[in-house]
Amino acid sequence: GQQVMQIPQYQHVQEGEDFTTYCNSSTTLSNIQWYKQRPGGHPVFLIQLVKSGEVKKQKRLTFQFGEAKKNSSLHITATQTTDVGTYFCAVYYGQNFVFGPGTRLSVLP
Amino acid sequence: NAGVTQTPKFQVLKTGQSMTLQCAQDMNHEYMSWYRQDPGMGLRLIHYSVGAGITDQGEVPNGYNVSRSTTEDFPLRLLSAAPSQTSVYFCASSRTEVNEKLFFGSGTQLSVL
């Protein structure tokens, strides 16, 4: 079956530092999605990437889809305490979405 | 719109008890699914449905049953609860199963003693 890996598992940053999480797949993907889950909350959709090499930005968040469509990254510039949470990538496989294990981000004020 | 509504928010069961987790969506979504979330393991798919009357197994279906008699509702039944089923359960829906974003419910924290 489809396997999705994410690194790092945990990341602690000082407020104002940058943060990046990476998502890797063993197979070529049709698309990739990113979700954010705040502590105690539920996953919330952030973005979907479809095209090879695609780059999308949402304020301080930059999402990138690899040229080979096997990996993706989420970069946060100048983190804030509101960025705290777990970031998941999800890929469509078969009839379902397969989620990576997530990267938990802590931001120290 | 309420979106995806899950009940209850918290539940404590004894080993061997059965119960049903409720999930309802008011967005006329065709696709609905149940995930469990355990520390360090992300979200694992239990069962899913691509439309009323159609259900199928996900990655971790053992010990759970589902049915989809209407487009709106997708209940998850625990047949005989076990401590290994202690987890947070999320219901999610999307308009279709292809290239659509998932909308999640607020989750059910289940503890099996």
Tab-separated table of N, CA, C and O in Angstrom, chain A residues 9-10 30-31 33 35 37 40-45 48 50 86 88 92 94-102 104, chain B residues 31 33 35 37 40-43 45 48 50 56-58 90 94 96-107:
chain	number	residue	atom	x	y	z
A	9	GLN	N	9.642	14.510	13.043
A	9	GLN	CA	8.465	14.133	13.805
A	9	GLN	C	8.067	15.270	14.748
A	9	GLN	O	6.887	15.536	14.945
A	10	TYR	N	9.083	15.916	15.317
A	10	TYR	CA	8.869	17.052	16.216
A	10	TYR	C	9.818	18.183	15.828
A	10	TYR	O	10.913	17.929	15.329
A	30	SER	N	-0.689	11.837	-7.548
A	30	SER	CA	-1.536	12.680	-8.399
A	30	SER	C	-1.707	14.069	-7.774
A	30	SER	O	-1.805	15.074	-8.474
A	31	ASN	N	-1.761	14.095	-6.455
A	31	ASN	CA	-1.843	15.372	-5.758
A	31	ASN	C	-1.411	15.162	-4.307
A	31	ASN	O	-1.144	14.031	-3.890
A	33	GLN	N	-2.165	16.956	-0.250
A	33	GLN	CA	-2.859	17.942	0.558
A	33	GLN	C	-2.110	18.143	1.872
A	33	GLN	O	-1.411	17.250	2.340
A	35	TYR	N	-2.757	19.537	5.946
A	35	TYR	CA	-3.722	19.843	6.990
A	35	TYR	C	-2.975	20.309	8.238
A	35	TYR	O	-1.838	19.897	8.487
A	37	GLN	N	-3.540	20.633	12.505
A	37	GLN	CA	-4.365	20.264	13.653
A	37	GLN	C	-3.827	20.992	14.881
A	37	GLN	O	-2.710	20.731	15.325
A	40	GLY	N	-5.651	19.552	20.688
A	40	GLY	CA	-7.019	19.335	21.132
A	40	GLY	C	-8.065	19.542	20.058
A	40	GLY	O	-9.263	19.416	20.333
A	41	GLY	N	-7.645	19.867	18.847
A	41	GLY	CA	-8.601	20.152	17.778
A	41	GLY	C	-8.647	19.075	16.723
A	41	GLY	O	-8.146	17.965	16.919
A	42	HIS	N	-9.255	19.400	15.606
A	42	HIS	CA	-9.373	18.461	14.509
A	42	HIS	C	-8.574	18.972	13.311
A	42	HIS	O	-8.299	20.174	13.211
A	43	PRO	N	-8.187	18.085	12.409
A	43	PRO	CA	-7.435	18.530	11.227
A	43	PRO	C	-8.261	19.497	10.377
A	43	PRO	O	-9.456	19.291	10.159
A	44	VAL	N	-7.585	20.521	9.887
A	44	VAL	CA	-8.219	21.516	9.025
A	44	VAL	C	-7.415	21.618	7.741
A	44	VAL	O	-6.185	21.759	7.778
A	45	PHE	N	-8.107	21.559	6.634
A	45	PHE	CA	-7.467	21.614	5.313
A	45	PHE	C	-6.762	22.949	5.123
A	45	PHE	O	-7.312	24.022	5.413
A	48	GLN	N	-4.116	22.201	-1.412
A	48	GLN	CA	-3.871	21.047	-2.269
A	48	GLN	C	-2.929	21.451	-3.392
A	48	GLN	O	-3.087	22.514	-3.989
A	50	VAL	N	-1.213	20.064	-7.061
A	50	VAL	CA	-1.530	19.114	-8.127
A	50	VAL	C	-0.417	19.028	-9.177
A	50	VAL	O	-0.106	17.945	-9.668
A	86	THR	N	0.065	20.314	14.814
A	86	THR	CA	0.636	19.230	14.036
A	86	THR	C	0.238	19.402	12.585
A	86	THR	O	-0.934	19.628	12.276
A	88	PHE	N	0.009	17.773	8.888
A	88	PHE	CA	-0.077	16.492	8.187
A	88	PHE	C	-0.096	16.713	6.679
A	88	PHE	O	-0.763	17.628	6.189
A	92	TYR	N	-3.783	11.051	-2.044
A	92	TYR	CA	-4.937	10.290	-2.506
A	92	TYR	C	-4.439	8.971	-3.084
A	92	TYR	O	-3.600	8.947	-3.974
A	94	GLY	N	-5.925	4.958	-4.157
A	94	GLY	CA	-7.104	4.119	-4.265
A	94	GLY	C	-8.328	5.008	-4.220
A	94	GLY	O	-8.496	5.884	-5.066
A	95	GLN	N	-9.177	4.773	-3.249
A	95	GLN	CA	-10.356	5.619	-3.083
A	95	GLN	C	-10.262	6.465	-1.829
A	95	GLN	O	-11.272	6.982	-1.351
A	96	ASN	N	-9.050	6.594	-1.294
A	96	ASN	CA	-8.939	7.217	0.015
A	96	ASN	C	-7.735	8.119	0.147
A	96	ASN	O	-6.854	8.141	-0.692
A	97	PHE	N	-7.748	8.845	1.256
A	97	PHE	CA	-6.646	9.710	1.606
A	97	PHE	C	-5.771	8.993	2.635
A	97	PHE	O	-6.266	8.524	3.645
A	98	VAL	N	-4.487	8.925	2.372
A	98	VAL	CA	-3.530	8.339	3.297
A	98	VAL	C	-2.735	9.474	3.926
A	98	VAL	O	-2.148	10.299	3.207
A	99	PHE	N	-2.732	9.522	5.246
A	99	PHE	CA	-2.082	10.609	5.950
A	99	PHE	C	-0.681	10.213	6.404
A	99	PHE	O	-0.437	9.068	6.789
A	100	GLY	N	0.213	11.167	6.355
A	100	GLY	CA	1.504	10.990	6.977
A	100	GLY	C	1.372	11.055	8.483
A	100	GLY	O	0.321	11.452	8.996
A	101	PRO	N	2.413	10.690	9.204
A	101	PRO	CA	2.352	10.675	10.680
A	101	PRO	C	2.333	12.063	11.306
A	101	PRO	O	2.038	12.203	12.494
A	102	GLY	N	2.660	13.093	10.532
A	102	GLY	CA	2.587	14.454	11.037
A	102	GLY	C	3.887	14.963	11.620
A	102	GLY	O	4.753	14.197	12.051
A	104	ARG	N	4.913	17.678	14.586
A	104	ARG	CA	4.381	18.508	15.663
A	104	ARG	C	5.303	19.700	15.871
A	104	ARG	O	6.488	19.535	16.150
B	31	TYR	N	-18.726	11.366	-0.059
B	31	TYR	CA	-17.690	10.575	0.594
B	31	TYR	C	-17.669	10.863	2.091
B	31	TYR	O	-17.658	12.028	2.514
B	33	SER	N	-15.885	9.136	5.923
B	33	SER	CA	-14.880	8.195	6.409
B	33	SER	C	-14.693	8.339	7.910
B	33	SER	O	-15.055	9.369	8.491
B	35	TYR	N	-11.631	7.863	10.879
B	35	TYR	CA	-10.220	7.700	11.185
B	35	TYR	C	-10.076	7.551	12.693
B	35	TYR	O	-10.859	8.088	13.472
B	37	GLN	N	-6.994	8.261	15.628
B	37	GLN	CA	-5.721	8.946	15.800
B	37	GLN	C	-5.103	8.522	17.113
B	37	GLN	O	-5.673	8.733	18.184
B	40	GLY	N	1.638	9.580	17.751
B	40	GLY	CA	2.765	9.193	16.909
B	40	GLY	C	2.405	8.375	15.685
B	40	GLY	O	3.290	7.968	14.930
B	41	MET	N	1.103	8.129	15.474
B	41	MET	CA	0.710	7.268	14.352
B	41	MET	C	-0.178	7.981	13.347
B	41	MET	O	-0.698	7.357	12.423
B	42	GLY	N	-0.365	9.232	13.500
B	42	GLY	CA	-1.162	9.956	12.529
B	42	GLY	C	-2.600	9.496	12.514
B	42	GLY	O	-3.137	9.017	13.508
B	43	LEU	N	-3.223	9.623	11.367
B	43	LEU	CA	-4.625	9.260	11.186
B	43	LEU	C	-4.693	7.979	10.368
B	43	LEU	O	-4.160	7.910	9.261
B	45	LEU	N	-7.182	5.097	8.618
B	45	LEU	CA	-8.531	4.930	8.106
B	45	LEU	C	-9.151	3.626	8.600
B	45	LEU	O	-8.553	2.555	8.477
B	48	TYR	N	-14.794	3.533	5.169
B	48	TYR	CA	-15.189	4.677	4.370
B	48	TYR	C	-16.395	4.329	3.519
B	48	TYR	O	-16.755	3.148	3.367
B	50	VAL	N	-18.354	5.764	-0.235
B	50	VAL	CA	-18.356	6.684	-1.378
B	50	VAL	C	-19.776	7.097	-1.768
B	50	VAL	O	-19.958	7.811	-2.756
B	56	ASP	N	-16.828	0.378	2.693
B	56	ASP	CA	-15.675	-0.482	2.470
B	56	ASP	C	-14.702	-0.307	3.606
B	56	ASP	O	-14.774	0.672	4.368
B	57	GLN	N	-13.781	-1.268	3.726
B	57	GLN	CA	-12.821	-1.267	4.813
B	57	GLN	C	-11.617	-0.406	4.482
B	57	GLN	O	-11.177	-0.331	3.342
B	58	GLY	N	-11.076	0.180	5.530
B	58	GLY	CA	-9.837	0.914	5.406
B	58	GLY	C	-8.677	0.099	5.930
B	58	GLY	O	-8.658	-1.128	5.836
B	90	PHE	N	-12.134	10.399	14.488
B	90	PHE	CA	-12.587	11.517	13.666
B	90	PHE	C	-13.397	11.001	12.485
B	90	PHE	O	-12.997	10.055	11.810
B	94	SER	N	-16.110	14.536	2.284
B	94	SER	CA	-15.747	15.393	1.165
B	94	SER	C	-16.802	15.247	0.076
B	94	SER	O	-17.562	14.263	0.067
B	96	THR	N	-16.686	14.572	-3.112
B	96	THR	CA	-16.514	13.268	-3.750
B	96	THR	C	-15.240	12.666	-3.186
B	96	THR	O	-14.580	13.286	-2.340
B	97	GLU	N	-14.872	11.501	-3.678
B	97	GLU	CA	-13.661	10.872	-3.126
B	97	GLU	C	-12.409	11.257	-3.910
B	97	GLU	O	-11.318	10.871	-3.560
B	98	VAL	N	-12.552	12.044	-4.935
B	98	VAL	CA	-11.412	12.337	-5.804
B	98	VAL	C	-11.028	13.796	-5.722
B	98	VAL	O	-11.840	14.684	-5.989
B	99	ASN	N	-9.796	14.054	-5.317
B	99	ASN	CA	-9.224	15.401	-5.363
B	99	ASN	C	-10.064	16.468	-4.656
B	99	ASN	O	-10.152	17.598	-5.121
B	100	GLU	N	-10.664	16.079	-3.569
B	100	GLU	CA	-11.462	17.029	-2.804
B	100	GLU	C	-10.920	17.126	-1.391
B	100	GLU	O	-10.393	16.152	-0.862
B	101	LYS	N	-11.077	18.274	-0.767
B	101	LYS	CA	-10.583	18.409	0.590
B	101	LYS	C	-11.538	17.742	1.567
B	101	LYS	O	-12.745	17.689	1.346
B	102	LEU	N	-10.958	17.263	2.658
B	102	LEU	CA	-11.729	16.621	3.711
B	102	LEU	C	-12.150	17.638	4.761
B	102	LEU	O	-11.367	18.501	5.160
B	103	PHE	N	-13.392	17.512	5.203
B	103	PHE	CA	-13.902	18.283	6.330
B	103	PHE	C	-14.025	17.322	7.513
B	103	PHE	O	-14.678	16.286	7.394
B	104	PHE	N	-13.407	17.677	8.633
B	104	PHE	CA	-13.405	16.801	9.792
B	104	PHE	C	-14.406	17.267	10.848
B	104	PHE	O	-14.624	18.481	11.024
B	105	GLY	N	-14.956	16.275	11.567
B	105	GLY	CA	-15.710	16.581	12.763
B	105	GLY	C	-14.758	16.901	13.909
B	105	GLY	O	-13.537	16.791	13.770
B	106	SER	N	-15.309	17.265	15.047
B	106	SER	CA	-14.492	17.706	16.175
B	106	SER	C	-13.905	16.549	16.974
B	106	SER	O	-13.097	16.776	17.868
B	107	GLY	N	-14.297	15.319	16.659
B	107	GLY	CA	-13.669	14.164	17.276
B	107	GLY	C	-14.392	13.623	18.489
B	107	GLY	O	-15.156	14.330	19.159
